[in-house]
Amino acid sequence: MLPWKRVLRPLAALLLTAAVAVVPAATAHAATAPSSGWNDYSCKPSAAHPRPVVLVHGTLGNSVDNWLSLAPYLKHRGYCVFSLDYGRLPGVPLFHGLGPIDESAEQLAAYVDEVLGATGAAKADLVGHSQGGMMPRYYLKFLGGAAKVNALVGLAPDNHGTDLSGLTNLLPYFPGAADLIKSNTPGLADQIAGSAFLTKLNAGGDTVPGVRYTVIATKYDEVATPWRNQYLSGPDVRNVLLQDLCPLDLSEHVAIALFDRIAFHEVANALDPAHATATTCASVFD
């Protein structure tokens, strides 16, 4: 084996390990974790909250662990809340979001149809973390999702790709490494800044008419980097930096979705802007 080939698999493993490091530790218990009342297909949206909320997990996440705090938070506030698994690779349990992102968007499209059929609602709101905040844009732009979605809220979404804190910049030094990642974990490859997927997604503008977009970012993000790549441009877009709301907020890529109640408060504001209240450091007690 050529010397450079010896480092291909370690480099791919390093990229995967870096991603795994940001998955909630509770993942091992995903199959038995309580849903805390979400994914209740008998739930009917109220007049106060007329649209179901679909939660879209991030890379290496799943429909339970990513939302152990945010799903009950929204459920407690009167929303019908649902979450899906997408991007599963054969033989890889629990760690999802690794399949080709265009195929994951098709899975989201089917799931939204299922939720709308069960609830009787005309449209849904989407809240996604990381890849889950970016991938729905493909659904909105290319798969007819704009007619079925009112708002997309992204928590640390890699809308314009990531360099994974500079790690992906090493790929050109290891011939074949990028192809190895693409063939084994296409969902990771699609998120690298400059990928063919992201070039297609962002061509002609970031947004589509009729959908409200909110991006909630943290300057301490170590995964969706540089963090300004998360922001969107276009009409009906609101880009929010957590530290502008609370300078004491130290959340990074995982914490923003896992337990940051300041971020959660801003999600609630994005879902119901007519009744939004100021998000501050005190929102942790809300």
CSV table of C-alpha atoms in Angstrom, one decimal:
chain,number,residue,atom,x,y,z
A,1,MET,CA,0.0,0.0,0.0
A,2,LEU,CA,1.3,3.5,-0.9
A,3,PRO,CA,2.2,5.6,2.1
A,4,TRP,CA,-0.5,8.2,1.5
A,5,LYS,CA,-3.1,5.5,1.3
A,6,ARG,CA,-2.2,4.5,4.8
A,7,VAL,CA,-3.5,7.8,6.1
A,8,LEU,CA,-6.7,7.9,4.1
A,9,ARG,CA,-8.7,5.8,6.5
A,10,PRO,CA,-7.3,7.5,9.6
A,11,LEU,CA,-8.1,10.9,8.2
A,12,ALA,CA,-11.7,9.8,7.3
A,13,ALA,CA,-11.9,8.3,10.8
A,14,LEU,CA,-10.7,11.6,12.2
A,15,LEU,CA,-13.4,13.5,10.4
A,16,LEU,CA,-16.1,11.0,11.6
A,17,THR,CA,-14.7,11.1,15.1
A,18,ALA,CA,-14.9,14.9,15.2
A,19,ALA,CA,-18.5,14.7,14.2
A,20,VAL,CA,-19.3,11.9,16.7
A,21,ALA,CA,-17.8,14.0,19.4
A,22,VAL,CA,-20.6,16.5,19.1
A,23,VAL,CA,-23.4,13.9,19.3
A,24,PRO,CA,-25.3,13.9,22.7
A,25,ALA,CA,-24.0,11.2,25.0
A,26,ALA,CA,-27.6,10.0,25.4
A,27,THR,CA,-27.5,8.5,21.9
A,28,ALA,CA,-26.8,5.1,23.3
A,29,HIS,CA,-30.3,5.1,24.9
A,30,ALA,CA,-32.2,6.4,21.8
A,31,ALA,CA,-34.2,3.3,21.3
A,32,THR,CA,-35.7,3.4,24.8
A,33,ALA,CA,-35.7,7.2,25.5
A,34,PRO,CA,-39.1,8.6,26.3
A,35,SER,CA,-40.7,10.9,23.8
A,36,SER,CA,-42.2,13.1,26.5
A,37,GLY,CA,-45.5,13.4,24.5
A,38,TRP,CA,-44.2,14.3,21.1
A,39,ASN,CA,-44.8,12.3,17.9
A,40,ASP,CA,-48.4,12.0,19.0
A,41,TYR,CA,-50.4,11.6,15.8
A,42,SER,CA,-53.7,12.2,17.6
A,43,CYS,CA,-52.5,15.8,18.4
A,44,LYS,CA,-54.6,18.5,16.7
A,45,PRO,CA,-53.1,22.0,16.3
A,46,SER,CA,-54.8,24.7,18.3
A,47,ALA,CA,-56.0,28.1,17.2
A,48,ALA,CA,-53.1,29.6,19.1
A,49,HIS,CA,-50.6,27.3,17.4
A,50,PRO,CA,-52.2,26.1,14.1
A,51,ARG,CA,-49.2,24.4,12.6
A,52,PRO,CA,-47.4,21.3,13.7
A,53,VAL,CA,-43.7,21.6,14.3
A,54,VAL,CA,-41.4,19.1,12.7
A,55,LEU,CA,-38.0,18.7,14.3
A,56,VAL,CA,-35.1,17.8,12.0
A,57,HIS,CA,-32.0,16.3,13.7
A,58,GLY,CA,-28.4,16.9,12.7
A,59,THR,CA,-25.7,14.7,11.4
A,60,LEU,CA,-25.1,11.6,13.5
A,61,GLY,CA,-28.2,12.5,15.5
A,62,ASN,CA,-31.6,10.9,15.6
A,63,SER,CA,-35.3,11.7,16.2
A,64,VAL,CA,-35.0,11.3,20.0
A,65,ASP,CA,-31.7,12.4,21.4
A,66,ASN,CA,-31.4,15.6,19.4
A,67,TRP,CA,-34.7,16.8,21.0
A,68,LEU,CA,-34.8,15.6,24.5
A,69,SER,CA,-35.2,19.1,25.8
A,70,LEU,CA,-36.5,21.2,22.9
A,71,ALA,CA,-39.4,18.9,22.0
A,72,PRO,CA,-40.9,18.9,25.6
A,73,TYR,CA,-40.2,22.7,25.7
A,74,LEU,CA,-42.4,23.3,22.6
A,75,LYS,CA,-45.0,20.6,23.6
A,76,HIS,CA,-45.4,22.4,27.0
A,77,ARG,CA,-46.2,25.6,25.1
A,78,GLY,CA,-49.1,24.0,23.2
A,79,TYR,CA,-47.5,22.8,20.0
A,80,CYS,CA,-48.0,19.5,18.2
A,81,VAL,CA,-44.4,18.3,17.9
A,82,PHE,CA,-43.0,15.6,15.6
A,83,SER,CA,-39.5,14.4,14.7
A,84,LEU,CA,-38.1,12.1,12.1
A,85,ASP,CA,-35.1,9.9,11.4
A,86,TYR,CA,-33.5,10.5,8.0
A,87,GLY,CA,-30.3,9.8,6.1
A,88,ARG,CA,-29.8,6.3,7.6
A,89,LEU,CA,-27.0,4.1,6.2
A,90,PRO,CA,-27.4,0.3,6.1
A,91,GLY,CA,-26.0,-1.3,9.2
A,92,VAL,CA,-25.5,2.0,11.0
A,93,PRO,CA,-28.0,2.2,13.9
A,94,LEU,CA,-28.7,5.4,15.9
A,95,PHE,CA,-26.3,7.6,14.0
A,96,HIS,CA,-28.3,9.1,11.1
A,97,GLY,CA,-28.0,12.0,8.7
A,98,LEU,CA,-25.1,10.3,6.8
A,99,GLY,CA,-26.9,9.5,3.6
A,100,PRO,CA,-26.9,11.8,0.5
A,101,ILE,CA,-28.6,15.0,1.5
A,102,ASP,CA,-30.9,15.2,-1.5
A,103,GLU,CA,-32.3,11.8,-0.6
A,104,SER,CA,-32.7,12.9,3.0
A,105,ALA,CA,-34.7,15.9,1.7
A,106,GLU,CA,-37.0,13.4,-0.1
A,107,GLN,CA,-37.5,11.6,3.2
A,108,LEU,CA,-38.4,14.9,4.9
A,109,ALA,CA,-40.9,15.7,2.2
A,110,ALA,CA,-42.7,12.3,2.8
A,111,TYR,CA,-42.7,12.9,6.5
A,112,VAL,CA,-44.1,16.4,6.3
A,113,ASP,CA,-46.9,15.0,4.1
A,114,GLU,CA,-47.5,12.3,6.8
A,115,VAL,CA,-47.7,14.9,9.6
A,116,LEU,CA,-50.0,17.2,7.6
A,117,GLY,CA,-52.3,14.3,6.8
A,118,ALA,CA,-52.5,13.3,10.5
A,119,THR,CA,-53.0,16.7,11.9
A,120,GLY,CA,-55.2,18.2,9.1
A,121,ALA,CA,-53.0,21.3,9.0
A,122,ALA,CA,-52.3,23.1,5.7
A,123,LYS,CA,-48.7,23.9,6.6
A,124,ALA,CA,-46.0,22.9,9.0
A,125,ASP,CA,-43.1,24.7,10.7
A,126,LEU,CA,-39.6,23.2,10.6
A,127,VAL,CA,-37.0,23.5,13.3
A,128,GLY,CA,-33.6,21.9,12.5
A,129,HIS,CA,-30.2,21.5,14.0
A,130,SER,CA,-27.0,21.6,12.0
A,131,GLN,CA,-27.6,19.6,8.8
A,132,GLY,CA,-31.2,19.5,9.9
A,133,GLY,CA,-31.4,23.3,9.6
A,134,MET,CA,-29.8,23.3,6.1
A,135,MET,CA,-31.2,20.2,4.4
A,136,PRO,CA,-34.9,21.4,4.5
A,137,ARG,CA,-33.9,24.2,2.2
A,138,TYR,CA,-33.4,21.6,-0.6
A,139,TYR,CA,-37.0,20.4,0.2
A,140,LEU,CA,-38.3,23.9,0.0
A,141,LYS,CA,-36.4,24.8,-3.2
A,142,PHE,CA,-36.6,21.7,-5.3
A,143,LEU,CA,-39.3,19.4,-3.9
A,144,GLY,CA,-42.3,21.6,-3.5
A,145,GLY,CA,-41.9,22.2,0.2
A,146,ALA,CA,-42.5,25.9,0.0
A,147,ALA,CA,-46.2,25.3,-0.5
A,148,LYS,CA,-46.3,23.2,2.7
A,149,VAL,CA,-44.0,25.1,5.1
A,150,ASN,CA,-44.6,28.4,6.8
A,151,ALA,CA,-41.2,28.8,8.6
A,152,LEU,CA,-37.8,27.2,8.8
A,153,VAL,CA,-35.8,27.8,12.0
A,154,GLY,CA,-32.2,26.6,11.9
A,155,LEU,CA,-30.1,26.1,15.0
A,156,ALA,CA,-26.4,26.3,13.9
A,157,PRO,CA,-27.3,25.3,10.3
A,158,ASP,CA,-24.4,24.8,7.9
A,159,ASN,CA,-26.1,26.7,5.1
A,160,HIS,CA,-23.0,27.6,3.2
A,161,GLY,CA,-21.0,24.6,4.3
A,162,THR,CA,-18.3,24.0,6.9
A,163,ASP,CA,-14.6,23.6,7.1
A,164,LEU,CA,-15.0,21.8,10.4
A,165,SER,CA,-12.7,24.2,12.2
A,166,GLY,CA,-10.2,23.9,9.3
A,167,LEU,CA,-10.0,20.1,9.3
A,168,THR,CA,-11.4,19.8,5.8
A,169,ASN,CA,-8.6,22.1,4.5
A,170,LEU,CA,-6.3,19.1,5.0
A,171,LEU,CA,-8.1,16.9,2.4
A,172,PRO,CA,-6.2,18.1,-0.7
A,173,TYR,CA,-3.0,16.9,1.0
A,174,PHE,CA,-4.3,13.3,1.0
A,175,PRO,CA,-5.3,12.2,-2.5
A,176,GLY,CA,-8.4,10.1,-2.5
A,177,ALA,CA,-9.5,11.1,1.0
A,178,ALA,CA,-12.4,13.2,-0.3
A,179,ASP,CA,-13.6,10.4,-2.5
A,180,LEU,CA,-13.4,8.0,0.5
A,181,ILE,CA,-15.6,10.2,2.6
A,182,LYS,CA,-18.1,10.8,-0.3
A,183,SER,CA,-18.4,7.0,-0.9
A,184,ASN,CA,-18.8,6.0,2.8
A,185,THR,CA,-20.6,9.0,4.3
A,186,PRO,CA,-22.0,11.1,1.5
A,187,GLY,CA,-24.0,13.2,4.0
A,188,LEU,CA,-20.7,14.4,5.5
A,189,ALA,CA,-19.2,15.1,2.1
A,190,ASP,CA,-22.2,17.1,1.0
A,191,GLN,CA,-21.7,19.6,3.9
A,192,ILE,CA,-18.1,20.5,3.1
A,193,ALA,CA,-17.9,24.1,1.9
A,194,GLY,CA,-17.8,24.2,-1.9
A,195,SER,CA,-19.4,20.8,-2.4
A,196,ALA,CA,-21.5,20.1,-5.5
A,197,PHE,CA,-24.6,19.8,-3.3
A,198,LEU,CA,-24.1,23.1,-1.6
A,199,THR,CA,-23.3,24.8,-4.9
A,200,LYS,CA,-26.6,23.6,-6.3
A,201,LEU,CA,-28.5,24.5,-3.2
A,202,ASN,CA,-27.3,28.1,-3.0
A,203,ALA,CA,-27.3,28.9,-6.7
A,204,GLY,CA,-29.8,31.7,-7.5
A,205,GLY,CA,-30.3,32.7,-3.9
A,206,ASP,CA,-30.7,31.3,-0.4
A,207,THR,CA,-34.4,31.5,0.0
A,208,VAL,CA,-37.7,30.8,-1.7
A,209,PRO,CA,-40.8,33.1,-1.5
A,210,GLY,CA,-43.5,32.4,1.0
A,211,VAL,CA,-41.3,30.9,3.8
A,212,ARG,CA,-39.9,32.8,6.8
A,213,TYR,CA,-36.4,31.9,7.7
A,214,THR,CA,-34.6,32.2,11.1
A,215,VAL,CA,-31.0,31.3,11.7
A,216,ILE,CA,-29.8,31.1,15.3
A,217,ALA,CA,-26.0,30.9,15.6
A,218,THR,CA,-23.3,30.9,18.3
A,219,LYS,CA,-19.9,32.3,17.8
A,220,TYR,CA,-18.5,29.4,19.8
A,221,ASP,CA,-19.5,26.9,17.1
A,222,GLU,CA,-16.7,24.5,16.4
A,223,VAL,CA,-18.5,22.4,13.8
A,224,ALA,CA,-20.5,24.6,11.4
A,225,THR,CA,-17.5,26.9,10.8
A,226,PRO,CA,-16.9,29.7,10.1
A,227,TRP,CA,-20.1,30.4,12.0
A,228,ARG,CA,-21.0,33.3,9.6
A,229,ASN,CA,-21.5,30.7,6.9
A,230,GLN,CA,-24.7,29.8,8.7
A,231,TYR,CA,-26.4,33.1,7.9
A,232,LEU,CA,-28.8,33.4,5.0
A,233,SER,CA,-29.5,36.3,2.7
A,234,GLY,CA,-32.8,37.2,1.2
A,235,PRO,CA,-36.3,38.4,2.1
A,236,ASP,CA,-38.1,37.1,5.2
A,237,VAL,CA,-34.7,36.2,6.8
A,238,ARG,CA,-33.7,36.9,10.4
A,239,ASN,CA,-30.2,36.0,11.4
A,240,VAL,CA,-29.6,35.8,15.2
A,241,LEU,CA,-26.3,35.5,17.1
A,242,LEU,CA,-26.9,34.2,20.6
A,243,GLN,CA,-24.2,36.3,22.1
A,244,ASP,CA,-26.0,39.5,20.9
A,245,LEU,CA,-29.0,38.3,23.0
A,246,CYS,CA,-26.9,37.2,26.0
A,247,PRO,CA,-23.2,37.8,26.1
A,248,LEU,CA,-22.9,35.1,28.8
A,249,ASP,CA,-24.2,32.4,26.6
A,250,LEU,CA,-21.3,30.0,25.9
A,251,SER,CA,-23.2,27.3,24.0
A,252,GLU,CA,-21.3,25.6,21.2
A,253,HIS,CA,-22.6,23.5,18.3
A,254,VAL,CA,-24.3,20.7,20.4
A,255,ALA,CA,-25.5,22.8,23.4
A,256,ILE,CA,-27.4,25.2,21.2
A,257,ALA,CA,-29.9,22.5,20.4
A,258,LEU,CA,-29.5,20.2,23.3
A,259,PHE,CA,-30.2,22.4,26.3
A,260,ASP,CA,-29.8,26.1,25.6
A,261,ARG,CA,-33.1,27.7,26.8
A,262,ILE,CA,-32.0,31.1,25.4
A,263,ALA,CA,-31.9,29.5,22.0
A,264,PHE,CA,-35.2,27.7,22.7
A,265,HIS,CA,-36.8,31.0,23.6
A,266,GLU,CA,-35.7,32.4,20.3
A,267,VAL,CA,-37.1,29.4,18.5
A,268,ALA,CA,-40.5,30.0,20.2
A,269,ASN,CA,-40.3,33.6,19.0
A,270,ALA,CA,-39.6,32.5,15.5
A,271,LEU,CA,-42.6,30.1,15.5
A,272,ASP,CA,-45.0,32.8,16.9
A,273,PRO,CA,-43.6,36.2,16.0
A,274,ALA,CA,-46.9,37.9,16.7
A,275,HIS,CA,-46.4,37.1,20.4
A,276,ALA,CA,-42.6,37.3,20.6
A,277,THR,CA,-41.0,38.6,23.8
A,278,ALA,CA,-37.4,39.8,24.2
A,279,THR,CA,-34.8,37.1,24.5
A,280,THR,CA,-32.2,37.8,27.2
A,281,CYS,CA,-30.0,36.0,29.6
A,282,ALA,CA,-33.1,35.7,31.9
A,283,SER,CA,-34.7,33.5,29.3
A,284,VAL,CA,-33.0,30.5,30.8
A,285,PHE,CA,-35.7,30.7,33.5
A,286,ASP,CA,-38.6,31.0,31.1
